[in-house]
């Protein structure tokens, strides 16, 4: 008479079984929770390959998430005019929106944050839930950084307006958001991009653009004092905060190069494109972190864990 039969699994087989069950569980969680697709838009001189770490963070924390990073306007092509880039990214992203019944999330890095604002302002039926602006010069750029010295070796911040505020200069992306506080009249009259987004220049579409922009559910602004590129860094906050209060996010220089907080600026007080409305709705969130250089925002796990992860649901 034979005794009872026992199945003995080898360690290798047990490990494979555990892995399969883990993958099954991850897929089941993703299916039940239904993580929204994430769209990542890169910055100046970047390409999709720069976001490998960010993709890994998202896949670990939100398994099964559909993440899209586009090989559009890569590297030197990122210098093309921002409106051209807006239209190119919009065409690539729109099908993803159409196939996402519950909406999508935007993570938009550096110059990409301004491109995403252009998309959100001009797309009346977008379904972006969280717009995460990652170290982006939303209020403009004015400073002698390594990027500036590389792009315009013959110019310093005080004389770049001679080039940027011309029709030729406006064909280069960085000039589209170059904001010289000593030549605001020239900026307003010449800027083909940021001055229009901010309604600092007369814009017949401003009401419609504001309505489109306010379709977002959350605006998350991330930056820090050690960025080293975005100048002033407040154009994008030293502990996480969830209201504007005393923060300088979207802050910019006056003509003495003193940073003026957004809550004291005309574009916030008049709510020209929706910041004040978002703050009143409780849908504007700031996250500042010291010790992070500009090129490391998207590969720093602490930044992801503290400032990004909770918004990707």
mmCIF file of C-alpha atoms in Angstrom:
data_model
loop_
_atom_site.group_PDB
_atom_site.id
_atom_site.type_symbol
_atom_site.label_atom_id
_atom_site.label_comp_id
_atom_site.label_asym_id
_atom_site.label_seq_id
_atom_site.Cartn_x
_atom_site.Cartn_y
_atom_site.Cartn_z
ATOM 1 C CA UNK A 1 0.000 0.000 0.000
ATOM 2 C CA UNK A 2 1.426 3.265 -1.011
ATOM 3 C CA UNK A 3 1.698 6.067 1.528
ATOM 4 C CA UNK A 4 0.540 9.674 0.991
ATOM 5 C CA UNK A 5 2.109 11.561 -1.849
ATOM 6 C CA UNK A 6 3.813 14.909 -1.326
ATOM 7 C CA UNK A 7 4.866 17.458 -3.928
ATOM 8 C CA UNK A 8 8.197 19.028 -3.123
ATOM 9 C CA UNK A 9 8.999 22.272 -4.987
ATOM 10 C CA UNK A 10 12.546 23.235 -5.753
ATOM 11 C CA UNK A 11 13.665 26.683 -4.566
ATOM 12 C CA UNK A 12 13.898 27.774 -8.198
ATOM 13 C CA UNK A 13 10.339 26.678 -8.935
ATOM 14 C CA UNK A 14 9.014 28.296 -5.766
ATOM 15 C CA UNK A 15 10.722 31.540 -6.662
ATOM 16 C CA UNK A 16 9.243 31.484 -10.161
ATOM 17 C CA UNK A 17 5.806 30.761 -8.718
ATOM 18 C CA UNK A 18 6.084 33.665 -6.297
ATOM 19 C CA UNK A 19 7.142 35.937 -9.144
ATOM 20 C CA UNK A 20 4.175 34.899 -11.265
ATOM 21 C CA UNK A 21 1.790 35.496 -8.385
ATOM 22 C CA UNK A 22 3.391 38.881 -7.727
ATOM 23 C CA UNK A 23 2.977 39.885 -11.367
ATOM 24 C CA UNK A 24 -0.605 38.621 -11.333
ATOM 25 C CA UNK A 25 -1.289 40.584 -8.170
ATOM 26 C CA UNK A 26 0.238 43.745 -9.662
ATOM 27 C CA UNK A 27 -1.900 43.416 -12.777
ATOM 28 C CA UNK A 28 -4.980 42.778 -10.652
ATOM 29 C CA UNK A 29 -4.291 45.881 -8.538
ATOM 30 C CA UNK A 30 -3.805 47.984 -11.659
ATOM 31 C CA UNK A 31 -7.037 46.637 -13.135
ATOM 32 C CA UNK A 32 -9.030 47.288 -9.967
ATOM 33 C CA UNK A 33 -7.581 50.702 -9.175
ATOM 34 C CA UNK A 34 -7.404 51.739 -12.806
ATOM 35 C CA UNK A 35 -4.350 53.967 -12.767
ATOM 36 C CA UNK A 36 -4.676 56.766 -15.269
ATOM 37 C CA UNK A 37 -2.179 56.934 -18.158
ATOM 38 C CA UNK A 38 0.797 59.208 -17.569
ATOM 39 C CA UNK A 39 2.248 61.471 -20.245
ATOM 40 C CA UNK A 40 5.778 62.823 -19.773
ATOM 41 C CA UNK A 41 6.977 65.842 -21.751
ATOM 42 C CA UNK A 42 10.725 66.459 -21.724
ATOM 43 C CA UNK A 43 12.679 69.697 -21.469
ATOM 44 C CA UNK A 44 15.409 71.532 -23.317
ATOM 45 C CA UNK A 45 18.025 69.253 -24.963
ATOM 46 C CA UNK A 46 16.317 66.160 -23.497
ATOM 47 C CA UNK A 47 14.993 62.977 -25.072
ATOM 48 C CA UNK A 48 12.879 60.060 -23.890
ATOM 49 C CA UNK A 49 16.001 58.224 -22.737
ATOM 50 C CA UNK A 50 16.490 60.711 -19.887
ATOM 51 C CA UNK A 51 13.406 59.438 -18.055
ATOM 52 C CA UNK A 52 14.309 55.787 -17.472
ATOM 53 C CA UNK A 53 14.452 56.260 -13.693
ATOM 54 C CA UNK A 54 11.136 58.098 -13.560
ATOM 55 C CA UNK A 55 9.477 55.335 -15.551
ATOM 56 C CA UNK A 56 10.903 52.777 -13.119
ATOM 57 C CA UNK A 57 9.584 54.740 -10.120
ATOM 58 C CA UNK A 58 6.096 54.892 -11.649
ATOM 59 C CA UNK A 59 6.029 51.208 -12.558
ATOM 60 C CA UNK A 60 7.126 50.222 -9.062
ATOM 61 C CA UNK A 61 4.602 52.391 -7.241
ATOM 62 C CA UNK A 62 1.731 52.167 -9.733
ATOM 63 C CA UNK A 63 2.216 48.844 -11.571
ATOM 64 C CA UNK A 64 0.499 48.488 -14.891
ATOM 65 C CA UNK A 65 0.374 52.245 -15.558
ATOM 66 C CA UNK A 66 0.579 53.188 -19.224
ATOM 67 C CA UNK A 67 3.407 55.740 -19.418
ATOM 68 C CA UNK A 68 4.212 57.624 -22.617
ATOM 69 C CA UNK A 69 7.396 59.590 -23.301
ATOM 70 C CA UNK A 70 7.687 60.896 -26.832
ATOM 71 C CA UNK A 71 10.713 61.185 -29.083
ATOM 72 C CA UNK A 72 9.599 64.569 -30.331
ATOM 73 C CA UNK A 73 11.683 67.731 -30.544
ATOM 74 C CA UNK A 74 14.608 65.916 -28.967
ATOM 75 C CA UNK A 75 17.940 67.520 -28.133
ATOM 76 C CA UNK A 76 18.704 70.402 -30.524
ATOM 77 C CA UNK A 77 15.184 70.204 -31.972
ATOM 78 C CA UNK A 78 13.935 71.336 -28.559
ATOM 79 C CA UNK A 79 15.066 74.836 -29.560
ATOM 80 C CA UNK A 80 12.253 75.095 -32.104
ATOM 81 C CA UNK A 81 9.491 77.637 -31.343
ATOM 82 C CA UNK A 82 7.237 76.562 -28.505
ATOM 83 C CA UNK A 83 3.990 76.927 -30.440
ATOM 84 C CA UNK A 84 5.374 74.480 -33.022
ATOM 85 C CA UNK A 85 6.253 72.078 -30.222
ATOM 86 C CA UNK A 86 2.810 72.509 -28.644
ATOM 87 C CA UNK A 87 1.139 71.443 -31.881
ATOM 88 C CA UNK A 88 3.487 68.485 -32.329
ATOM 89 C CA UNK A 89 3.043 67.154 -28.802
ATOM 90 C CA UNK A 90 -0.683 67.835 -28.915
ATOM 91 C CA UNK A 91 -1.083 65.652 -32.013
ATOM 92 C CA UNK A 92 0.836 62.815 -30.336
ATOM 93 C CA UNK A 93 -0.928 63.065 -26.968
ATOM 94 C CA UNK A 94 -4.520 63.594 -28.090
ATOM 95 C CA UNK A 95 -5.164 59.936 -29.086
ATOM 96 C CA UNK A 96 -4.045 58.861 -25.601
ATOM 97 C CA UNK A 97 -6.564 61.261 -24.069
ATOM 98 C CA UNK A 98 -9.329 59.955 -26.331
ATOM 99 C CA UNK A 99 -8.661 56.391 -25.184
ATOM 100 C CA UNK A 100 -8.544 57.314 -21.479
ATOM 101 C CA UNK A 101 -12.123 57.562 -20.242
ATOM 102 C CA UNK A 102 -11.008 58.553 -16.729
ATOM 103 C CA UNK A 103 -8.406 61.067 -17.852
ATOM 104 C CA UNK A 104 -4.621 61.256 -17.913
ATOM 105 C CA UNK A 105 -1.815 62.795 -15.869
ATOM 106 C CA UNK A 106 0.869 65.152 -17.181
ATOM 107 C CA UNK A 107 4.421 65.226 -15.814
ATOM 108 C CA UNK A 108 6.120 68.067 -17.636
ATOM 109 C CA UNK A 109 9.759 68.844 -16.990
ATOM 110 C CA UNK A 110 11.538 72.190 -17.356
ATOM 111 C CA UNK A 111 10.712 73.736 -20.754
ATOM 112 C CA UNK A 112 8.194 70.907 -21.139
ATOM 113 C CA UNK A 113 6.083 72.492 -18.399
ATOM 114 C CA UNK A 114 5.517 75.508 -20.615
ATOM 115 C CA UNK A 115 4.700 73.269 -23.577
ATOM 116 C CA UNK A 116 2.104 71.499 -21.451
ATOM 117 C CA UNK A 117 0.569 74.827 -20.447
ATOM 118 C CA UNK A 118 0.204 75.649 -24.119
ATOM 119 C CA UNK A 119 -1.533 72.310 -24.736
ATOM 120 C CA UNK A 120 -3.874 72.719 -21.777
ATOM 121 C CA UNK A 121 -4.748 76.293 -22.725
ATOM 122 C CA UNK A 122 -5.561 75.576 -26.362
ATOM 123 C CA UNK A 123 -7.209 72.148 -26.136
ATOM 124 C CA UNK A 124 -10.888 72.610 -25.187
ATOM 125 C CA UNK A 125 -11.671 68.943 -24.573
ATOM 126 C CA UNK A 126 -8.543 67.743 -22.780
ATOM 127 C CA UNK A 127 -9.025 65.422 -19.816
ATOM 128 C CA UNK A 128 -5.844 66.047 -17.827
ATOM 129 C CA UNK A 129 -6.364 65.247 -14.150
ATOM 130 C CA UNK A 130 -3.024 66.167 -12.514
ATOM 131 C CA UNK A 131 -0.719 68.631 -14.238
ATOM 132 C CA UNK A 132 2.648 68.167 -12.521
ATOM 133 C CA UNK A 133 5.027 70.972 -13.438
ATOM 134 C CA UNK A 134 8.507 69.692 -12.594
ATOM 135 C CA UNK A 135 11.076 72.487 -12.241
ATOM 136 C CA UNK A 136 9.546 74.539 -15.013
ATOM 137 C CA UNK A 137 10.040 78.309 -15.565
ATOM 138 C CA UNK A 138 6.325 79.045 -15.506
ATOM 139 C CA UNK A 139 6.822 82.747 -14.763
ATOM 140 C CA UNK A 140 9.699 83.115 -17.210
ATOM 141 C CA UNK A 141 13.485 82.893 -17.205
ATOM 142 C CA UNK A 142 16.098 85.556 -16.475
ATOM 143 C CA UNK A 143 19.570 84.563 -15.341
ATOM 144 C CA UNK A 144 23.151 83.793 -16.349
ATOM 145 C CA UNK A 145 23.129 80.000 -16.295
ATOM 146 C CA UNK A 146 25.267 77.400 -18.042
ATOM 147 C CA UNK A 147 22.455 76.860 -20.532
ATOM 148 C CA UNK A 148 22.481 80.531 -21.440
ATOM 149 C CA UNK A 149 26.256 80.621 -21.807
ATOM 150 C CA UNK A 150 26.114 77.550 -24.049
ATOM 151 C CA UNK A 151 23.316 78.830 -26.257
ATOM 152 C CA UNK A 152 24.298 82.494 -26.403
ATOM 153 C CA UNK A 153 28.034 82.768 -25.617
ATOM 154 C CA UNK A 154 28.130 86.377 -26.796
ATOM 155 C CA UNK A 155 25.258 87.484 -24.532
ATOM 156 C CA UNK A 156 24.730 87.957 -20.811
ATOM 157 C CA UNK A 157 21.339 88.195 -19.158
ATOM 158 C CA UNK A 158 21.348 91.994 -19.239
ATOM 159 C CA UNK A 159 21.747 92.208 -23.033
ATOM 160 C CA UNK A 160 20.000 89.093 -24.338
ATOM 161 C CA UNK A 161 16.839 91.126 -24.870
ATOM 162 C CA UNK A 162 18.540 92.669 -27.919
ATOM 163 C CA UNK A 163 18.252 89.277 -29.600
ATOM 164 C CA UNK A 164 15.292 87.574 -27.926
ATOM 165 C CA UNK A 165 12.848 90.412 -28.473
ATOM 166 C CA UNK A 166 13.159 90.258 -32.262
ATOM 167 C CA UNK A 167 11.296 88.179 -34.815
ATOM 168 C CA UNK A 168 14.413 86.055 -35.286
ATOM 169 C CA UNK A 169 14.879 85.542 -31.556
ATOM 170 C CA UNK A 170 11.280 84.414 -31.139
ATOM 171 C CA UNK A 171 12.082 81.465 -33.400
ATOM 172 C CA UNK A 172 14.153 79.973 -30.569
ATOM 173 C CA UNK A 173 12.297 78.325 -27.705
ATOM 174 C CA UNK A 174 14.176 79.897 -24.794
ATOM 175 C CA UNK A 175 13.428 83.375 -26.157
ATOM 176 C CA UNK A 176 9.729 82.492 -26.066
ATOM 177 C CA UNK A 177 9.905 82.617 -22.267
ATOM 178 C CA UNK A 178 12.832 84.985 -21.727
ATOM 179 C CA UNK A 179 11.461 87.684 -19.426
ATOM 180 C CA UNK A 180 13.746 90.636 -18.814
ATOM 181 C CA UNK A 181 12.369 92.635 -15.851
ATOM 182 C CA UNK A 182 14.250 95.718 -17.056
ATOM 183 C CA UNK A 183 12.564 95.686 -20.467
ATOM 184 C CA UNK A 184 9.000 94.619 -19.737
ATOM 185 C CA UNK A 185 7.493 96.713 -22.506
ATOM 186 C CA UNK A 186 9.666 94.931 -25.059
ATOM 187 C CA UNK A 187 8.827 91.560 -23.525
ATOM 188 C CA UNK A 188 5.081 92.198 -23.626
ATOM 189 C CA UNK A 189 5.167 93.473 -27.197
ATOM 190 C CA UNK A 190 7.546 90.836 -28.535
ATOM 191 C CA UNK A 191 6.909 87.591 -26.656
ATOM 192 C CA UNK A 192 4.917 85.297 -28.908
ATOM 193 C CA UNK A 193 4.403 82.665 -26.229
ATOM 194 C CA UNK A 194 4.671 83.333 -22.493
ATOM 195 C CA UNK A 195 3.182 86.831 -22.623
ATOM 196 C CA UNK A 196 0.168 85.334 -24.391
ATOM 197 C CA UNK A 197 -0.189 82.416 -21.946
ATOM 198 C CA UNK A 198 -0.025 84.869 -19.048
ATOM 199 C CA UNK A 199 -2.344 87.341 -20.798
ATOM 200 C CA UNK A 200 0.315 89.998 -20.247
ATOM 201 C CA UNK A 201 -0.065 90.762 -23.923
ATOM 202 C CA UNK A 202 -3.527 91.414 -25.349
ATOM 203 C CA UNK A 203 -4.951 88.016 -26.209
ATOM 204 C CA UNK A 204 -8.446 87.724 -27.708
ATOM 205 C CA UNK A 205 -8.469 84.045 -26.689
ATOM 206 C CA UNK A 206 -7.644 84.662 -23.033
ATOM 207 C CA UNK A 207 -11.127 83.812 -21.688
ATOM 208 C CA UNK A 208 -11.320 80.581 -23.655
ATOM 209 C CA UNK A 209 -7.735 79.615 -22.779
ATOM 210 C CA UNK A 210 -8.444 80.169 -19.081
ATOM 211 C CA UNK A 211 -11.550 77.995 -19.273
ATOM 212 C CA UNK A 212 -9.571 75.263 -21.040
ATOM 213 C CA UNK A 213 -6.721 75.414 -18.524
ATOM 214 C CA UNK A 214 -9.118 75.157 -15.584
ATOM 215 C CA UNK A 215 -10.323 71.768 -16.821
ATOM 216 C CA UNK A 216 -7.379 70.290 -14.900
ATOM 217 C CA UNK A 217 -8.240 68.827 -11.492
ATOM 218 C CA UNK A 218 -4.888 69.470 -9.804
ATOM 219 C CA UNK A 219 -1.888 71.700 -10.464
ATOM 220 C CA UNK A 220 1.295 70.509 -8.746
ATOM 221 C CA UNK A 221 4.291 72.870 -8.868
ATOM 222 C CA UNK A 222 7.677 71.395 -7.942
ATOM 223 C CA UNK A 223 11.000 73.190 -7.578
ATOM 224 C CA UNK A 224 13.766 74.160 -5.198
ATOM 225 C CA UNK A 225 16.447 76.718 -4.327
ATOM 226 C CA UNK A 226 19.402 74.635 -5.513
ATOM 227 C CA UNK A 227 18.094 74.072 -9.034
ATOM 228 C CA UNK A 228 20.890 76.085 -10.636
ATOM 229 C CA UNK A 229 19.152 76.593 -13.988
ATOM 230 C CA UNK A 230 15.660 78.034 -13.511
ATOM 231 C CA UNK A 231 16.194 81.682 -12.555
ATOM 232 C CA UNK A 232 14.705 82.876 -10.346
ATOM 233 C CA UNK A 233 14.023 79.408 -8.937
ATOM 234 C CA UNK A 234 10.708 80.737 -7.586
ATOM 235 C CA UNK A 235 9.589 80.975 -11.222
ATOM 236 C CA UNK A 236 8.596 77.505 -10.333
ATOM 237 C CA UNK A 237 8.885 76.059 -3.535
ATOM 238 C CA UNK A 238 11.672 74.646 1.341
ATOM 239 C CA UNK A 239 9.035 72.288 2.671
ATOM 240 C CA UNK A 240 5.935 70.885 0.960
ATOM 241 C CA UNK A 241 3.066 73.370 1.095
ATOM 242 C CA UNK A 242 -0.506 73.130 -0.090
ATOM 243 C CA UNK A 243 -1.504 76.784 -0.509
ATOM 244 C CA UNK A 244 0.176 79.824 -1.962
ATOM 245 C CA UNK A 245 0.257 81.829 1.288
ATOM 246 C CA UNK A 246 3.892 82.966 1.615
ATOM 247 C CA UNK A 247 5.333 80.920 -1.199
ATOM 248 C CA UNK A 248 7.024 82.419 -4.245
ATOM 249 C CA UNK A 249 5.921 79.827 -6.788
ATOM 250 C CA UNK A 250 5.283 81.640 -10.066
ATOM 251 C CA UNK A 251 7.191 84.489 -8.437
ATOM 252 C CA UNK A 252 9.378 86.699 -10.578
ATOM 253 C CA UNK A 253 11.683 89.722 -10.436
ATOM 254 C CA UNK A 254 10.641 93.332 -10.333
ATOM 255 C CA UNK A 255 12.878 95.908 -12.028
ATOM 256 C CA UNK A 256 15.199 95.831 -8.991
ATOM 257 C CA UNK A 257 15.539 92.041 -9.398
ATOM 258 C CA UNK A 258 13.682 91.445 -6.143
ATOM 259 C CA UNK A 259 11.387 88.442 -6.302
ATOM 260 C CA UNK A 260 7.716 89.411 -6.076
ATOM 261 C CA UNK A 261 5.458 86.669 -4.758
ATOM 262 C CA UNK A 262 2.715 85.515 -7.087
ATOM 263 C CA UNK A 263 -0.052 86.549 -4.661
ATOM 264 C CA UNK A 264 1.153 90.144 -5.060
ATOM 265 C CA UNK A 265 1.305 90.055 -8.847
ATOM 266 C CA UNK A 266 -1.320 91.362 -11.211
ATOM 267 C CA UNK A 267 -1.637 88.072 -13.114
ATOM 268 C CA UNK A 268 -2.689 86.347 -9.865
ATOM 269 C CA UNK A 269 -4.821 89.148 -8.459
ATOM 270 C CA UNK A 270 -6.787 89.433 -11.712
ATOM 271 C CA UNK A 271 -6.777 85.638 -12.099
ATOM 272 C CA UNK A 272 -5.863 86.074 -15.737
ATOM 273 C CA UNK A 273 -5.332 82.386 -16.495
ATOM 274 C CA UNK A 274 -6.749 80.605 -13.447
ATOM 275 C CA UNK A 275 -4.120 80.381 -10.667
ATOM 276 C CA UNK A 276 -6.283 82.206 -8.138
ATOM 277 C CA UNK A 277 -9.272 80.038 -9.035
ATOM 278 C CA UNK A 278 -7.220 76.853 -8.608
ATOM 279 C CA UNK A 279 -6.007 78.057 -5.219
ATOM 280 C CA UNK A 280 -9.560 78.916 -4.137
ATOM 281 C CA UNK A 281 -10.710 75.467 -5.291
ATOM 282 C CA UNK A 282 -8.002 73.820 -3.193
ATOM 283 C CA UNK A 283 -6.450 72.333 -6.303
ATOM 284 C CA UNK A 284 -3.088 74.116 -6.308
ATOM 285 C CA UNK A 285 -0.254 72.277 -4.571
ATOM 286 C CA UNK A 286 3.375 73.279 -4.093
ATOM 287 C CA UNK A 287 6.322 71.062 -3.289
ATOM 288 C CA UNK A 288 9.803 72.476 -2.674
ATOM 289 C CA UNK A 289 12.952 70.501 -2.045
ATOM 290 C CA UNK A 290 16.435 71.752 -1.310
ATOM 291 C CA UNK A 291 19.585 70.043 -2.577
ATOM 292 C CA UNK A 292 18.261 69.008 -5.996
ATOM 293 C CA UNK A 293 20.012 70.211 -9.138
ATOM 294 C CA UNK A 294 18.023 70.856 -12.277
ATOM 295 C CA UNK A 295 19.120 67.757 -14.190
ATOM 296 C CA UNK A 296 18.218 65.451 -11.284
ATOM 297 C CA UNK A 297 14.559 66.270 -10.626
ATOM 298 C CA UNK A 298 13.192 63.375 -12.682
ATOM 299 C CA UNK A 299 15.707 60.779 -11.416
ATOM 300 C CA UNK A 300 15.564 61.589 -7.676
ATOM 301 C CA UNK A 301 13.432 59.041 -5.810
ATOM 302 C CA UNK A 302 12.837 61.358 -2.842
ATOM 303 C CA UNK A 303 11.359 63.941 -5.201
ATOM 304 C CA UNK A 304 9.132 61.282 -6.745
ATOM 305 C CA UNK A 305 8.072 59.834 -3.400
ATOM 306 C CA UNK A 306 7.431 63.231 -1.788
ATOM 307 C CA UNK A 307 6.100 65.367 -4.607
ATOM 308 C CA UNK A 308 4.763 63.170 -7.426
ATOM 309 C CA UNK A 309 3.667 59.658 -6.442
ATOM 310 C CA UNK A 310 0.438 60.500 -4.617
ATOM 311 C CA UNK A 311 -0.960 62.436 -7.579
ATOM 312 C CA UNK A 312 -0.758 59.542 -10.051
ATOM 313 C CA UNK A 313 -4.040 57.857 -9.111
#
